[in-house]
Coordinates of C-alpha atoms in Angstrom, one line a residue:
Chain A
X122 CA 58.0 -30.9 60.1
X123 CA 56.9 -27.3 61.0
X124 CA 53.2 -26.9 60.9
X125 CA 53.3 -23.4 60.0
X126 CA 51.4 -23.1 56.8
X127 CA 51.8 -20.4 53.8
X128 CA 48.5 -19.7 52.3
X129 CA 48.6 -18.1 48.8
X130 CA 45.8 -16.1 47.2
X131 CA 44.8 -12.7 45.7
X132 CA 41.7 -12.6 47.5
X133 CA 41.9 -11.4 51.1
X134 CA 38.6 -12.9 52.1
X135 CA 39.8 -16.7 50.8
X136 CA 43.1 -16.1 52.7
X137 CA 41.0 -15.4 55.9
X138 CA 38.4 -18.6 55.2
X139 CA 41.8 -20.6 54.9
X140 CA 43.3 -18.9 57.7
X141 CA 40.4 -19.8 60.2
X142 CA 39.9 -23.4 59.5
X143 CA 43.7 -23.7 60.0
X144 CA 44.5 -21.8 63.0
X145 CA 41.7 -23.2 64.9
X146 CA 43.4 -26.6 63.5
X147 CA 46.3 -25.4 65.7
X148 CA 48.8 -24.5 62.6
X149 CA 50.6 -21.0 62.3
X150 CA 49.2 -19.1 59.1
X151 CA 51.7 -16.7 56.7
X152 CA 49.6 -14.8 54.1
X153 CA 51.0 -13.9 50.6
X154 CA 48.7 -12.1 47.7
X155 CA 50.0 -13.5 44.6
X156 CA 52.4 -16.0 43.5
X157 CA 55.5 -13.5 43.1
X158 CA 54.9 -12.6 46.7
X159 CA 54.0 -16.8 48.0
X160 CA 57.8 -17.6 46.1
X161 CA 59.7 -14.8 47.8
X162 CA 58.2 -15.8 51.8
X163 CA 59.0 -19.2 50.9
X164 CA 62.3 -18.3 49.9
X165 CA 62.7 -16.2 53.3
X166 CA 60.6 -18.4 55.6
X167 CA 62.2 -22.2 56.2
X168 CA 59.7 -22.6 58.9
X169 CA 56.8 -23.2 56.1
X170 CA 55.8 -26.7 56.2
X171 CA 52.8 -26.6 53.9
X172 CA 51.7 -24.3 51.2
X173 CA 48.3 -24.1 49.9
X174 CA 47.9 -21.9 46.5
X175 CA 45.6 -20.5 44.3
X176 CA 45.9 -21.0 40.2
X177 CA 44.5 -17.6 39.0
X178 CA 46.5 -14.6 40.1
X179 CA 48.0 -11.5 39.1
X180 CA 51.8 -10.7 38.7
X181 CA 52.3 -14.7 38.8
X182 CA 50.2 -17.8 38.9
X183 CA 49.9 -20.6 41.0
X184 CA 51.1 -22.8 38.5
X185 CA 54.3 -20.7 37.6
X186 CA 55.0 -20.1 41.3
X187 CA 55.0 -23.7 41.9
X188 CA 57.7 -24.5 38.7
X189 CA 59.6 -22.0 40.3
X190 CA 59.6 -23.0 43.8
X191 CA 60.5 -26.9 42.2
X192 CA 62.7 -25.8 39.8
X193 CA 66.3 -27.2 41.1
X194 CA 65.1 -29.2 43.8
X195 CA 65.9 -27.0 47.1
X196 CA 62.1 -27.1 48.0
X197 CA 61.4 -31.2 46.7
X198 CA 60.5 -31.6 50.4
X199 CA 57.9 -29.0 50.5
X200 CA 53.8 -29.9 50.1
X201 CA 51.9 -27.2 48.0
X202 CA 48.3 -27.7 47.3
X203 CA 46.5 -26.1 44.7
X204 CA 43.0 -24.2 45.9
X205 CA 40.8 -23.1 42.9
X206 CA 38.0 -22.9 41.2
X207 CA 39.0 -24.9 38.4
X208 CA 39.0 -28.5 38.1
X209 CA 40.1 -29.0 34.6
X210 CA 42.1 -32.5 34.2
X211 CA 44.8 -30.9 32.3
X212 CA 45.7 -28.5 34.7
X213 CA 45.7 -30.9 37.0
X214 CA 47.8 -33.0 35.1
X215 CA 50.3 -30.2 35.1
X216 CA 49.8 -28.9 38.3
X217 CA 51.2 -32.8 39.7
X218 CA 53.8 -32.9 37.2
X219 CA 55.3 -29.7 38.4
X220 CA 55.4 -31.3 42.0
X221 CA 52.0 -30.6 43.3
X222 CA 50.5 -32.7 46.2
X223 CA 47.0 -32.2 46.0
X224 CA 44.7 -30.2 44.3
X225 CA 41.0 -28.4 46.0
X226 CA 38.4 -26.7 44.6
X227 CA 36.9 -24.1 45.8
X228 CA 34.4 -23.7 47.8
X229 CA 36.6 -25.8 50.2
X230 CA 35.1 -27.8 52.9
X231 CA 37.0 -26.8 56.0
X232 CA 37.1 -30.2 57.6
X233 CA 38.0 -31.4 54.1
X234 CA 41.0 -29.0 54.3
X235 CA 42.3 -29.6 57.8
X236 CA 42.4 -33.2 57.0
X237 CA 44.9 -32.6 54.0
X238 CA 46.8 -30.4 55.8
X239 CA 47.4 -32.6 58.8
X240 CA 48.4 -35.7 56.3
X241 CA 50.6 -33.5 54.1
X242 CA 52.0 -30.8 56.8
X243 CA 53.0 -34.5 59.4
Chain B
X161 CA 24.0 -27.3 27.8
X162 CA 22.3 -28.8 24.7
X163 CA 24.9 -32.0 24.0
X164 CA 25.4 -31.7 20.5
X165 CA 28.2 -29.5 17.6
X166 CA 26.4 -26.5 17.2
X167 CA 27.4 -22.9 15.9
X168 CA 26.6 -21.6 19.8
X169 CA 25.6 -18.2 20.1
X170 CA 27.3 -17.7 23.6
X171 CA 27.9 -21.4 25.0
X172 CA 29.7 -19.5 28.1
X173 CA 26.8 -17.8 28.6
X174 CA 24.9 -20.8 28.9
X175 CA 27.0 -22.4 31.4
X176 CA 27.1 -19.2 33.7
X177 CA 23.7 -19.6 33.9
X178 CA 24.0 -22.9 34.9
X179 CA 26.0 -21.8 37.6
X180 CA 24.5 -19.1 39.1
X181 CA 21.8 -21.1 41.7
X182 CA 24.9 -23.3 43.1
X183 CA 27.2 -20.4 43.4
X184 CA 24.4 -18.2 45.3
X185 CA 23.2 -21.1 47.0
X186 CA 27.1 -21.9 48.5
X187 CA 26.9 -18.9 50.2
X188 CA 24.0 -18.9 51.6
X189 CA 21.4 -16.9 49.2
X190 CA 18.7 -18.6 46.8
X191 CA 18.1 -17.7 43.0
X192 CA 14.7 -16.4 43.0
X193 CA 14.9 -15.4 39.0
X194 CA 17.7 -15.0 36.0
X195 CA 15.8 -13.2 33.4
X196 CA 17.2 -11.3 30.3
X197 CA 17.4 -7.9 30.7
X198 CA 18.8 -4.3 29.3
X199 CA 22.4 -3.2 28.9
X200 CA 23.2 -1.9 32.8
X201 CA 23.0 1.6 33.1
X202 CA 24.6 3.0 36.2
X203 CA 22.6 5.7 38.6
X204 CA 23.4 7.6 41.4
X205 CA 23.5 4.7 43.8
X206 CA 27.2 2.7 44.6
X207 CA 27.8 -0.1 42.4
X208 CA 30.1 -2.4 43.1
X209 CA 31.7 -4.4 39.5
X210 CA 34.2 -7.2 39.1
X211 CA 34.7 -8.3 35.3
X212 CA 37.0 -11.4 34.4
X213 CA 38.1 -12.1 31.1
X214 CA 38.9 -16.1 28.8
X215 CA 40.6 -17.0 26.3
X216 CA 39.9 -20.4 24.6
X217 CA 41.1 -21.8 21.8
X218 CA 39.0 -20.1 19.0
X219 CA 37.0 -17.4 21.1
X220 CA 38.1 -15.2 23.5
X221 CA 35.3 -12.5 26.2
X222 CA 34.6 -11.3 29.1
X223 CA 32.0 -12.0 32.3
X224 CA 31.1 -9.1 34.4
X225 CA 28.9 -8.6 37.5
X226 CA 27.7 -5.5 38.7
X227 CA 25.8 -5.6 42.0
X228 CA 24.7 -3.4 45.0
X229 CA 27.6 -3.3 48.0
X230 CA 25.1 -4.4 50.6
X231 CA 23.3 -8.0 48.8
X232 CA 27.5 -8.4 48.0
X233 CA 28.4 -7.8 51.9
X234 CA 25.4 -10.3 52.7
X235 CA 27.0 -13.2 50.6
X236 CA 30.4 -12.4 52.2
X237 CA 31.4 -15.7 54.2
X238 CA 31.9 -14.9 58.3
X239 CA 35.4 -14.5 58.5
X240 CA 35.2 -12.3 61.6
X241 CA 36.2 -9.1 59.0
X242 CA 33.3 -6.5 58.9
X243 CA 31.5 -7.4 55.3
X244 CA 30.5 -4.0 55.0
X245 CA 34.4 -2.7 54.4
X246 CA 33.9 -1.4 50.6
X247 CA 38.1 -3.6 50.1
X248 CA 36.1 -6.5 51.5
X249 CA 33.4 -6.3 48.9
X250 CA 35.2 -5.5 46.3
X251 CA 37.4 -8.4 47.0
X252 CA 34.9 -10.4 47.4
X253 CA 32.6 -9.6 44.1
X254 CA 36.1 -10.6 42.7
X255 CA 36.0 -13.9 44.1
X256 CA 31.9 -14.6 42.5
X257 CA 33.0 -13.8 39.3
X258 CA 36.0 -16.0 39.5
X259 CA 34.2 -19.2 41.3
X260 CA 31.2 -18.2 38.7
X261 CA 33.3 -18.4 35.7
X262 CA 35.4 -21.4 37.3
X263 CA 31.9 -23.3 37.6
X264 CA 31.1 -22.5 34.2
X265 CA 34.4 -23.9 32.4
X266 CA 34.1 -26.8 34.3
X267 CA 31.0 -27.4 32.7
X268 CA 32.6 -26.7 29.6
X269 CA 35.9 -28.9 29.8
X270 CA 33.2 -32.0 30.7
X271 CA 31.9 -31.2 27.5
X272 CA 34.9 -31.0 25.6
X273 CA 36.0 -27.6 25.4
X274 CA 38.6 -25.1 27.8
X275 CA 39.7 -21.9 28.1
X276 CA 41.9 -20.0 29.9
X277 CA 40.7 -17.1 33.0
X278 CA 42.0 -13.5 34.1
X279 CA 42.0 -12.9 37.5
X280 CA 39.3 -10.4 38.0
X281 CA 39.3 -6.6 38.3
X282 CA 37.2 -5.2 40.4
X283 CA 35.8 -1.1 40.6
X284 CA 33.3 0.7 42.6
X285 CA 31.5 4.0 41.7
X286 CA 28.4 5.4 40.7
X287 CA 27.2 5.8 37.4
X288 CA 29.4 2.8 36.3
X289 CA 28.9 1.7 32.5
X290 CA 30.4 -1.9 31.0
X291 CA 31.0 -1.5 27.5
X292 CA 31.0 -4.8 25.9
X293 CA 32.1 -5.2 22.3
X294 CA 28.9 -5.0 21.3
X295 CA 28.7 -8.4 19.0
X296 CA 25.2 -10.3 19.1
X297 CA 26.7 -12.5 21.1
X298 CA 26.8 -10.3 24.7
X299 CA 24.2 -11.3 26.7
X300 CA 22.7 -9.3 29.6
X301 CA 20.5 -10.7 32.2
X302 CA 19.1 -9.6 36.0
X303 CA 20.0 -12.0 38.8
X304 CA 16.8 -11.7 41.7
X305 CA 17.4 -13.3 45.0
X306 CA 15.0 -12.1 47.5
X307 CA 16.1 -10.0 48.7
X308 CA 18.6 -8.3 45.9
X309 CA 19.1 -8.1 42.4
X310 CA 22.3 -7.9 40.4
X311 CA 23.2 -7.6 36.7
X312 CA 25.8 -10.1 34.8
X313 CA 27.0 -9.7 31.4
X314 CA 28.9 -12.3 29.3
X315 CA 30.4 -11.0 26.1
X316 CA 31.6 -13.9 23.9
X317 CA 33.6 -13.3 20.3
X318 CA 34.5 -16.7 18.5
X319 CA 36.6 -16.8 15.3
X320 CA 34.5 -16.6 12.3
X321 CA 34.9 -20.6 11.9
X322 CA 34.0 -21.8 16.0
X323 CA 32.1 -24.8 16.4
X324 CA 31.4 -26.3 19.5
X325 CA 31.9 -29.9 19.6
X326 CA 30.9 -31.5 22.7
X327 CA 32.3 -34.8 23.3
X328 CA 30.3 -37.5 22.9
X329 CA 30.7 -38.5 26.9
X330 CA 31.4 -36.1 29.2
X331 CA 34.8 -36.2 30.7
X332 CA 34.0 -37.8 34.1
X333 CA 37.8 -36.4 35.4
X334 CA 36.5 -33.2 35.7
X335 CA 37.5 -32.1 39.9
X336 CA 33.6 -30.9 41.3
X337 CA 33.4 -28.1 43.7
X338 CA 35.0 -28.8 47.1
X339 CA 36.8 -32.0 45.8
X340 CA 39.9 -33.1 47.4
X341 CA 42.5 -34.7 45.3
X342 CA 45.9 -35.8 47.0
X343 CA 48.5 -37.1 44.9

């Protein structure tokens, strides 16, 4: 599997703490500022292996990027991992039923965040 | 929190003031006080704002933070971008009020009750003004590191009939900060 990895947040300075632990990990980074814009690169990109999204965001949220990114099965294959600052069971709970494969909150641990992305991006 | 049903003034309030020494303390500044203070009145002097609103069940308000640019640019993480870019403050005063707020509903769903965020909105200026609802319920207080100080506000409206409830135990499922969960 590709080891290029789409990371998914409003806030530019997130995108570059998640960029940096990654790239020096050795993956390839894509950016995208909202969930509107993560659905449309995955849409366009087949080379993402790995997605890692925030929850809160403007235009579309984590959680309805990732039911539409699920919904009808063409992307079953495809990890995302939730980033945010919430760590509320029942979005959890959703976030996993909607095909989530992890969930992190923030602040992340970059060593904490290389390791899930090596087991879910292998 | 006080762990028992009571007709809370603010409870959000209360659990953003929990929050404020870890969040500060996570990127790399200490709380030296939190004091209650005066409505904000904006000067001559940048200020740099980021306000995020919740909605819970029976109460809904906002949580606002109004700060200088430079203590902001000195609690921006080292991403190699220069923390003195006004976008990179902004986005990043953003980011406080949303990991602040994030902390304090945690605090809250272990207790039993939840509420939904905005993402923030964020301004810069000078002579900047928040206008809360005004209810008795807006609280105001000055956050002192040593080096800085900034200003938070909370403004909390419940429905005439909201009781706080906190669950007997607190819900141990709760994800803490920098958690990892795989499923």
């Amino acid at each position: 599997m590709s080891k290029t990895v789409l990371i998914v947040d409003d806030s530019s300075t997130v995108r570059q703490q998640v960029s940096m632990a990654l790239s020096q990990a050795g993956f390839e980074v894509l950016e995208a500022v909202d969930g509107l814009d993560g659905a449309e690169k995955i849409e366009t990109n087949p080379s993402i292996g790995l997605v890692i999204c925030d929850v809160n965001m403007p235009r579309m949220s984590g959680i309805e990027m990732l039911n539409r990114i699920k919904d009808g099965g063409k992307h079953d294959g495809l990890p995302i991992v939730m980033l945010t600052t919430e760590g509320d069971p029942g979005l959890i709970a959703a976030a996993k039923k909607a095909g989530a494969k992890g969930w992190i909150v923030k602040p992340f641990k970059p060593d904490l965040l290389v390791a899930a992305a090596n087991k879910l991006a292998a | 929190m006080a762990n028992h049903s009571t007709q809370a003034a603010n409870p959000v309030l209360e659990a953003v003031l929990e929050s404020v020494s870890g969040l500060l303390s996570e990127y790399g500044s200490t709380l030296d006080q939190c004091t209650p203070c005066s409505p904000f009145l904006g000067g001559p002097s940048p200020t740099v704002s980021a306000i995020v609103g919740f909605t819970g069940e029976a109460f809904k308000g906002s949580l606002a933070l109004l700060a200088p640019p430079r203590m902001i640019a000195d609690l921006v993480p080292d991403t190699g971008c220069d923390p003195t870019d006004v976008e990179i403050i902004r986005d990043w005063i953003g980011e406080l009020a949303n990991q602040l707020l994030g902390r304090a509903k945690n605090k809250m769903v272990r207790l039993g009750a939840s509420f939904s965020m905005s993402p923030p909105t964020t301004i810069v200026g000078t002579n900047l003004d928040i206008v809360s609802s005004g209810t008795a319920s807006t609280g105001w207080y000055r956050v002192s590191t040593s080096t800085s100080q900034m200003f938070l506000m909370c403004d909390f409206r419940g429905s005439k009939d909201f009781v706080l409830r906190p669950r007997e135990e607190p819900d141990d499922n709760v994800a803490d900060e920098g958690e990892v969960m795989l499923f």
